[in-house]
Coordinates of N, CA and C in Angstrom, one line a residue:
M772 N 0.8 -1.2 0.0 CA 0.0 0.0 0.0 C 0.9 1.3 0.0
R773 N 1.9 1.2 0.8 CA 2.8 2.4 0.9 C 3.5 2.6 -0.4
H774 N 4.0 1.6 -1.0 CA 4.7 1.7 -2.3 C 3.8 2.2 -3.4
T775 N 2.6 1.7 -3.4 CA 1.6 2.2 -4.4 C 1.3 3.7 -4.3
L776 N 1.1 4.1 -3.0 CA 0.9 5.5 -2.8 C 2.1 6.4 -3.1
F777 N 3.3 5.9 -2.8 CA 4.5 6.6 -3.2 C 4.6 6.7 -4.7
K778 N 4.4 5.6 -5.4 CA 4.4 5.6 -6.9 C 3.4 6.6 -7.5
I779 N 2.2 6.7 -7.0 CA 1.2 7.6 -7.5 C 1.6 9.0 -7.2
L780 N 2.2 9.3 -6.0 CA 2.6 10.7 -5.7 C 3.8 11.1 -6.6
A781 N 4.7 10.1 -6.8 CA 5.9 10.4 -7.6 C 5.5 10.7 -9.1
L782 N 4.5 9.9 -9.6 CA 4.0 10.2 -10.9 C 3.3 11.5 -11.0
F783 N 2.6 11.9 -10.0 CA 1.9 13.2 -10.0 C 2.9 14.3 -10.0
F784 N 3.9 14.3 -9.2 CA 4.9 15.3 -9.1 C 5.7 15.4 -10.4
M785 N 6.0 14.3 -11.0 CA 6.8 14.3 -12.3 C 5.9 14.9 -13.4
A786 N 4.6 14.6 -13.4 CA 3.7 15.2 -14.4 C 3.6 16.7 -14.2
Y787 N 3.5 17.1 -12.9 CA 3.4 18.5 -12.6 C 4.7 19.3 -12.9
S788 N 5.8 18.7 -12.7 CA 7.1 19.5 -13.0 C 7.3 19.6 -14.5
G789 N 6.8 18.6 -15.3 CA 6.9 18.7 -16.7 C 6.0 19.7 -17.4
A790 N 5.0 20.1 -16.7 CA 4.0 21.0 -17.3 C 4.1 22.4 -16.7
Q791 N 5.2 22.7 -16.1 CA 5.4 24.0 -15.5 C 5.6 25.1 -16.6
N792 N 5.1 26.3 -16.3 CA 5.3 27.4 -17.2 C 6.6 28.1 -16.9
I793 N 7.2 28.5 -18.0 CA 8.5 29.2 -17.9 C 8.5 30.6 -18.6
D794 N 9.4 31.4 -18.3 CA 9.5 32.7 -18.9 C 10.7 32.6 -19.9
I795 N 10.4 33.0 -21.1 CA 11.5 33.0 -22.1 C 11.8 34.4 -22.6
S796 N 13.1 34.6 -22.9 CA 13.5 35.9 -23.5 C 14.5 35.6 -24.6
G797 N 14.8 36.6 -25.3 CA 15.7 36.4 -26.4 C 15.9 37.6 -27.3
N798 N 16.6 37.4 -28.4 CA 16.8 38.5 -29.4 C 16.6 37.9 -30.8
V799 N 15.9 38.7 -31.6 CA 15.7 38.3 -33.0 C 16.6 39.2 -33.9
Q800 N 17.3 38.5 -34.8 CA 18.3 39.2 -35.6 C 18.1 38.8 -37.1
D801 N 18.6 39.6 -38.0 CA 18.6 39.2 -39.4 C 19.9 38.4 -39.7
G802 N 20.1 38.0 -40.9 CA 21.3 37.2 -41.3 C 22.6 37.8 -41.0
S803 N 22.7 39.1 -40.9 CA 23.9 39.9 -40.7 C 24.1 40.1 -39.2
G804 N 23.2 39.7 -38.3 CA 23.3 39.9 -36.9 C 22.7 41.2 -36.4
F805 N 22.0 42.0 -37.3 CA 21.4 43.2 -36.9 C 20.0 42.9 -36.3
P806 N 19.6 43.6 -35.2 CA 18.3 43.3 -34.6 C 17.2 43.7 -35.5
I807 N 16.1 42.9 -35.3 CA 14.8 43.2 -36.1 C 13.8 43.7 -35.1
P808 N 13.5 45.0 -35.1 CA 12.5 45.5 -34.2 C 11.1 45.2 -34.8
G809 N 10.1 44.9 -34.0 CA 8.8 44.6 -34.4 C 8.5 43.2 -34.9
A810 N 9.4 42.3 -34.7 CA 9.2 40.9 -35.1 C 8.1 40.3 -34.2
N811 N 7.3 39.4 -34.7 CA 6.2 38.7 -34.0 C 6.7 37.4 -33.4
I812 N 6.4 37.2 -32.1 CA 6.7 35.9 -31.5 C 5.4 35.4 -30.9
I813 N 4.9 34.3 -31.4 CA 3.6 33.8 -31.0 C 3.8 32.3 -30.6
V814 N 3.1 32.0 -29.5 CA 3.1 30.6 -29.0 C 2.0 29.9 -29.8
N815 N 2.4 28.8 -30.5 CA 1.4 28.1 -31.3 C 0.3 27.5 -30.4
N816 N -0.9 27.5 -31.0 CA -2.1 26.9 -30.3 C -2.4 27.6 -29.0
S817 N -2.2 28.9 -28.9 CA -2.5 29.7 -27.8 C -2.8 31.1 -28.2
T818 N -3.1 32.0 -27.2 CA -3.4 33.4 -27.5 C -2.2 34.2 -27.0
K819 N -1.1 33.6 -26.6 CA 0.1 34.3 -26.1 C 1.0 34.8 -27.3
G820 N 1.5 36.0 -27.1 CA 2.4 36.5 -28.1 C 3.0 37.8 -27.7
T821 N 4.0 38.2 -28.4 CA 4.6 39.5 -28.2 C 5.4 40.0 -29.4
T822 N 5.9 41.2 -29.4 CA 6.8 41.7 -30.4 C 8.1 42.1 -29.9
T823 N 9.1 42.2 -30.7 CA 10.4 42.6 -30.3 C 10.5 44.1 -30.1
D824 N 11.3 44.6 -29.2 CA 11.5 46.1 -29.1 C 12.5 46.6 -30.1
F825 N 12.9 47.8 -30.0 CA 13.8 48.5 -30.9 C 15.1 47.7 -31.1
D826 N 15.6 47.1 -30.1 CA 16.9 46.3 -30.1 C 16.7 44.9 -30.5
G827 N 15.5 44.5 -30.8 CA 15.2 43.1 -31.2 C 15.0 42.1 -30.0
N828 N 14.9 42.7 -28.8 CA 14.7 41.9 -27.6 C 13.2 41.6 -27.3
F829 N 12.9 40.5 -26.7 CA 11.6 40.1 -26.3 C 11.6 39.3 -25.0
V830 N 10.4 39.4 -24.3 CA 10.2 38.5 -23.1 C 8.8 38.0 -23.3
L831 N 8.6 36.7 -23.1 CA 7.3 36.0 -23.1 C 7.2 35.2 -21.9
S832 N 6.1 35.5 -21.1 CA 5.9 34.9 -19.8 C 4.9 33.8 -19.9
G833 N 5.0 32.8 -19.0 CA 4.0 31.8 -18.9 C 3.9 30.8 -20.0
V834 N 5.0 30.5 -20.6 CA 5.0 29.5 -21.7 C 5.2 28.1 -21.2
K835 N 4.4 27.2 -21.7 CA 4.6 25.8 -21.2 C 5.9 25.2 -21.7
N836 N 6.6 24.4 -20.9 CA 7.8 23.7 -21.3 C 7.4 22.8 -22.4
G837 N 8.1 22.8 -23.6 CA 7.8 22.0 -24.7 C 6.9 22.6 -25.7
A838 N 6.4 23.8 -25.5 CA 5.6 24.5 -26.4 C 6.4 25.0 -27.6
T839 N 5.7 25.2 -28.7 CA 6.4 25.7 -30.0 C 6.0 27.1 -30.2
I840 N 7.0 27.9 -30.5 CA 6.8 29.3 -30.8 C 7.1 29.6 -32.3
S841 N 6.4 30.6 -32.9 CA 6.7 31.0 -34.2 C 7.2 32.4 -34.2
V842 N 8.3 32.6 -34.9 CA 8.9 33.9 -35.0 C 8.8 34.4 -36.5
S843 N 8.2 35.6 -36.7 CA 8.0 36.0 -38.1 C 8.2 37.5 -38.2
Y844 N 8.5 37.9 -39.4 CA 8.6 39.3 -39.8 C 8.5 39.4 -41.3
I845 N 7.9 40.6 -41.7 CA 7.7 40.7 -43.2 C 9.1 40.7 -43.9
G846 N 9.1 39.8 -45.0 CA 10.3 39.7 -45.8 C 11.3 38.7 -45.3
Y847 N 10.9 37.9 -44.2 CA 11.7 36.9 -43.6 C 11.0 35.6 -43.5
I848 N 11.7 34.5 -43.6 CA 11.0 33.2 -43.5 C 10.7 32.9 -42.0
T849 N 9.4 32.5 -41.8 CA 9.0 32.2 -40.4 C 9.7 31.0 -39.8
Q850 N 10.2 31.2 -38.6 CA 10.9 30.1 -37.9 C 10.2 29.6 -36.7
E851 N 10.1 28.3 -36.6 CA 9.4 27.7 -35.4 C 10.5 27.0 -34.5
L852 N 10.3 27.2 -33.2 CA 11.2 26.6 -32.2 C 10.5 26.0 -31.1
V853 N 11.0 24.8 -30.6 CA 10.4 24.2 -29.4 C 11.1 24.7 -28.2
I854 N 10.4 25.1 -27.2 CA 11.0 25.7 -26.0 C 11.2 24.5 -25.0
T855 N 12.5 24.4 -24.6 CA 12.8 23.3 -23.6 C 13.4 23.8 -22.3
S856 N 13.8 25.1 -22.3 CA 14.3 25.7 -21.1 C 14.1 27.2 -21.2
N857 N 14.4 27.8 -20.1 CA 14.3 29.3 -20.0 C 15.5 30.0 -20.3
K858 N 16.5 29.4 -21.1 CA 17.7 30.1 -21.5 C 17.3 31.2 -22.5
S859 N 18.1 32.2 -22.5 CA 17.9 33.3 -23.5 C 18.2 32.8 -24.9
L860 N 17.3 33.1 -25.8 CA 17.4 32.6 -27.2 C 18.0 33.7 -28.1
T861 N 18.7 33.3 -29.1 CA 19.2 34.2 -30.2 C 18.6 33.6 -31.4
I862 N 17.7 34.3 -32.1 CA 17.0 33.7 -33.3 C 17.4 34.5 -34.5
Q863 N 18.0 33.9 -35.5 CA 18.3 34.6 -36.7 C 17.3 34.2 -37.8
L864 N 16.7 35.2 -38.4 CA 15.7 35.0 -39.5 C 16.4 35.1 -40.8
K865 N 16.0 34.3 -41.8 CA 16.6 34.4 -43.1 C 15.6 35.1 -44.0
E866 N 16.2 35.9 -44.9 CA 15.4 36.7 -45.8 C 14.6 35.8 -46.8
D867 N 13.4 36.3 -47.1 CA 12.5 35.6 -48.1 C 12.2 36.6 -49.2
L868 N 13.1 36.7 -50.2 CA 13.0 37.7 -51.2 C 11.7 37.5 -52.1
A869 N 11.3 36.3 -52.2 CA 10.0 36.0 -53.0 C 8.8 36.7 -52.3
Q870 N 8.8 36.6 -51.0 CA 7.7 37.2 -50.2 C 7.6 38.7 -50.3
L871 N 8.7 39.4 -50.5 CA 8.7 40.8 -50.6 C 7.9 41.4 -51.8
D872 N 7.9 40.6 -52.9 CA 7.1 41.1 -54.0 C 5.6 40.9 -53.8
E873 N 5.2 40.0 -52.9 CA 3.8 39.7 -52.7 C 3.1 40.6 -51.6
V874 N 3.9 41.3 -50.8 CA 3.3 42.0 -49.7 C 3.4 43.5 -49.9
V875 N 2.3 44.2 -49.6 CA 2.3 45.6 -49.6 C 2.0 46.2 -48.2
V876 N 2.8 47.1 -47.8 CA 2.6 47.7 -46.4 C 1.7 48.9 -46.6
V877 N 0.5 48.8 -46.0 CA -0.5 49.9 -46.1 C -0.6 50.6 -44.7
G878 N -1.3 51.7 -44.6 CA -1.3 52.5 -43.4 C -1.9 51.8 -42.2
Y879 N -2.6 50.7 -42.5 CA -3.3 50.0 -41.4 C -2.9 48.5 -41.3
G880 N -1.7 48.2 -41.8 CA -1.2 46.8 -41.6 C -0.5 46.4 -42.9
T881 N -0.5 45.1 -43.2 CA 0.1 44.6 -44.4 C -1.0 43.7 -45.1
Q882 N -0.9 43.7 -46.4 CA -1.8 42.9 -47.2 C -1.0 42.3 -48.4
K883 N -1.5 41.1 -48.9 CA -0.9 40.6 -50.1 C -1.3 41.5 -51.3
K884 N -0.3 41.5 -52.2 CA -0.5 42.4 -53.4 C -1.8 42.2 -54.1
K885 N -2.2 40.9 -54.2 CA -3.4 40.6 -55.0 C -4.7 41.1 -54.2
D886 N -4.6 41.3 -52.9 CA -5.8 41.7 -52.1 C -6.0 43.2 -52.0
V887 N -5.0 44.0 -52.4 CA -5.1 45.4 -52.3 C -6.0 46.0 -53.3
T888 N -7.0 46.7 -52.9 CA -8.0 47.2 -53.9 C -7.7 48.6 -54.3
G889 N -6.9 49.3 -53.6 CA -6.5 50.7 -53.9 C -5.3 50.8 -54.8
A890 N -4.9 52.0 -55.1 CA -3.8 52.3 -55.9 C -2.5 52.2 -55.1
V891 N -1.5 51.6 -55.7 CA -0.2 51.5 -55.0 C 0.9 52.1 -55.9
S892 N 1.7 53.0 -55.3 CA 2.7 53.7 -56.1 C 4.1 53.3 -55.6
I893 N 5.0 53.0 -56.5 CA 6.3 52.6 -56.1 C 7.4 53.6 -56.7
V894 N 8.3 54.0 -55.8 CA 9.4 54.9 -56.3 C 10.6 54.0 -55.9
S895 N 11.4 53.6 -57.0 CA 12.5 52.7 -56.7 C 13.7 53.5 -56.2
A896 N 14.6 52.8 -55.6 CA 15.8 53.4 -55.1 C 16.7 53.9 -56.2
A897 N 16.7 53.3 -57.3 CA 17.5 53.7 -58.5 C 17.0 55.1 -58.9
T898 N 15.7 55.3 -58.9 CA 15.2 56.6 -59.3 C 15.6 57.7 -58.4
L899 N 15.6 57.4 -57.1 CA 16.0 58.4 -56.1 C 17.5 58.7 -56.2
E900 N 18.3 57.7 -56.5 CA 19.8 57.9 -56.6 C 20.1 58.9 -57.8
D901 N 19.3 58.7 -58.9 CA 19.5 59.6 -60.0 C 19.1 61.1 -59.7
L902 N 18.1 61.3 -58.9 CA 17.7 62.6 -58.6 C 18.5 63.4 -57.6
R903 N 19.2 62.7 -56.7 CA 19.9 63.3 -55.6 C 19.1 64.4 -54.8
P904 N 18.0 64.0 -54.2 CA 17.1 64.9 -53.5 C 17.7 65.4 -52.2
V905 N 17.3 66.6 -51.8 CA 17.8 67.2 -50.5 C 17.0 66.6 -49.4
D906 N 15.7 66.4 -49.5 CA 14.9 65.8 -48.5 C 13.9 64.8 -49.1
A907 N 13.1 64.1 -48.3 CA 12.2 63.1 -48.7 C 11.1 63.7 -49.6
A908 N 10.6 64.8 -49.3 CA 9.5 65.4 -50.1 C 10.0 65.8 -51.5
Q909 N 11.2 66.3 -51.6 CA 11.7 66.6 -52.9 C 11.9 65.3 -53.7
A910 N 12.2 64.2 -53.0 CA 12.4 62.9 -53.7 C 11.1 62.4 -54.3
L911 N 10.0 62.8 -53.7 CA 8.7 62.3 -54.2 C 8.2 63.3 -55.3
Q912 N 8.7 64.5 -55.4 CA 8.2 65.4 -56.4 C 8.5 65.0 -57.8
G913 N 7.4 64.8 -58.6 CA 7.5 64.4 -60.0 C 7.8 62.9 -60.2
T914 N 8.0 62.1 -59.2 CA 8.3 60.7 -59.4 C 7.1 59.8 -59.0
S915 N 6.2 60.2 -58.2 CA 5.1 59.3 -57.7 C 4.0 59.3 -58.7
A916 N 3.2 58.3 -58.6 CA 2.1 58.0 -59.5 C 1.0 59.0 -59.3
G917 N -0.1 58.9 -60.1 CA -1.2 59.8 -60.0 C -1.8 59.8 -58.6
G918 N -2.4 60.9 -58.3 CA -3.1 60.9 -57.0 C -2.3 61.6 -55.9
V919 N -0.9 61.8 -56.1 CA -0.1 62.4 -55.2 C 0.5 63.7 -55.8
S920 N 0.2 64.8 -55.1 CA 0.6 66.1 -55.6 C 1.7 66.7 -54.6
V921 N 2.9 66.9 -55.1 CA 4.0 67.5 -54.3 C 4.3 68.8 -54.9
T922 N 4.1 69.9 -54.1 CA 4.4 71.2 -54.6 C 5.3 72.0 -53.6
S923 N 6.0 73.0 -54.1 CA 6.8 73.8 -53.3 C 6.3 75.3 -53.5
P924 N 5.4 75.7 -52.5 CA 4.8 77.0 -52.8 C 5.8 78.2 -52.8
S925 N 6.9 78.1 -52.1 CA 7.9 79.2 -52.0 C 8.8 79.1 -53.2
G926 N 9.1 77.9 -53.7 CA 10.1 77.7 -54.8 C 11.5 77.8 -54.4
S927 N 11.8 78.2 -53.1 CA 13.2 78.3 -52.7 C 13.8 77.0 -52.2
P928 N 15.1 76.8 -52.4 CA 15.7 75.6 -52.0 C 15.6 75.5 -50.4
G929 N 15.2 74.3 -50.0 CA 15.1 74.0 -48.6 C 13.7 74.5 -48.0
G930 N 12.9 75.0 -48.9 CA 11.5 75.5 -48.5 C 10.6 74.3 -48.2
N931 N 9.5 74.6 -47.6 CA 8.5 73.6 -47.2 C 7.8 73.1 -48.5
F932 N 7.3 71.9 -48.4 CA 6.6 71.3 -49.5 C 5.1 71.0 -49.0
N933 N 4.2 71.1 -49.9 CA 2.8 70.7 -49.7 C 2.6 69.4 -50.4
I934 N 2.1 68.4 -49.6 CA 1.8 67.1 -50.2 C 0.3 66.8 -50.0
L935 N -0.3 66.5 -51.1 CA -1.8 66.2 -51.1 C -1.9 64.8 -51.7
I936 N -2.6 63.9 -51.0 CA -2.8 62.6 -51.5 C -4.3 62.4 -51.8
R937 N -4.7 62.4 -53.1 CA -6.0 62.2 -53.5 C -7.0 63.2 -52.8
G938 N -6.6 64.4 -52.7 CA -7.5 65.3 -52.0 C -7.4 66.7 -52.6
V939 N -8.3 67.6 -52.2 CA -8.3 68.9 -52.6 C -7.8 69.8 -51.5
S940 N -7.0 70.8 -51.8 CA -6.4 71.6 -50.8 C -7.5 72.5 -50.1
S941 N -7.2 72.8 -48.9 CA -8.1 73.7 -48.1 C -7.3 74.6 -47.3
N942 N -7.9 75.5 -46.5 CA -7.2 76.4 -45.8 C -6.6 75.8 -44.5
G943 N -7.0 74.6 -44.2 CA -6.5 73.9 -43.0 C -5.3 73.0 -43.3
D944 N -4.8 72.4 -42.3 CA -3.6 71.5 -42.5 C -4.2 70.1 -42.9
N945 N -4.0 69.7 -44.1 CA -4.5 68.4 -44.6 C -3.3 67.6 -45.2
G946 N -2.1 67.8 -44.8 CA -1.0 67.1 -45.2 C -1.0 65.7 -44.6
P947 N -0.2 64.8 -45.2 CA -0.1 63.4 -44.7 C 0.6 63.3 -43.3
L948 N 0.2 62.3 -42.5 CA 0.9 62.0 -41.3 C 2.1 61.2 -41.6
V949 N 3.3 61.7 -41.3 CA 4.6 61.0 -41.6 C 5.1 60.4 -40.3
I950 N 5.3 59.1 -40.4 CA 5.9 58.3 -39.2 C 7.1 57.6 -39.7
I951 N 8.2 58.0 -39.1 CA 9.5 57.4 -39.5 C 10.1 56.7 -38.3
D952 N 10.3 55.4 -38.4 CA 10.8 54.5 -37.3 C 9.9 54.7 -36.0
G953 N 8.6 54.8 -36.2 CA 7.7 54.8 -35.1 C 7.5 56.2 -34.5
Y954 N 8.2 57.2 -35.0 CA 8.0 58.6 -34.5 C 7.4 59.5 -35.5
K955 N 6.5 60.4 -34.9 CA 5.8 61.3 -35.8 C 6.9 62.4 -36.2
G956 N 6.9 62.7 -37.5 CA 7.9 63.6 -38.0 C 7.4 64.2 -39.3
G957 N 8.4 64.7 -40.0 CA 8.1 65.4 -41.3 C 9.0 64.8 -42.3
F958 N 9.1 65.5 -43.5 CA 9.9 65.1 -44.6 C 11.3 65.7 -44.6
K959 N 11.6 66.5 -43.6 CA 12.9 67.1 -43.6 C 13.9 66.0 -43.0
L960 N 15.0 65.8 -43.7 CA 16.0 64.8 -43.3 C 17.1 65.4 -42.4
Y961 N 17.2 66.7 -42.2 CA 18.3 67.3 -41.4 C 17.7 67.9 -40.2

């Protein structure tokens, strides 16, 4: 009787220790070792997930030992890992060049190119290199597709630009909201 009770208790404690939740942390990098800010880390078959900070670091609490996590970012191949300990992870994502042609980043998320119902305008890096613009607004002037109007009311070098996207001008401020690296800003690069 004693041995049976001992075996049952030992089995219970072994099952309990195997199902403990752990906290995992790590860093997500590209193939060159540079951090990837904003990468998604999701625990498969659960509602738990997080994103990496500016330095590519993340912390995910309450993950079951043996759970599988998926690490993804636009333009990179999704990687899946099985969590076996709470050691800090270093995850390197490989570029997926084929996926970049299929994805369009829009103001409210990302969509596949075939699902975008609006107009999409592309200004290539080669075009910008030929122009040698002083700032980002000047780079868009005369190169973007229909629907975008870039004008310089003063005409002076370094002057402000007015940018209208499919809209009519008014006496109020109706310029686009410019967000660069997560910060509200403008088109001036200096």
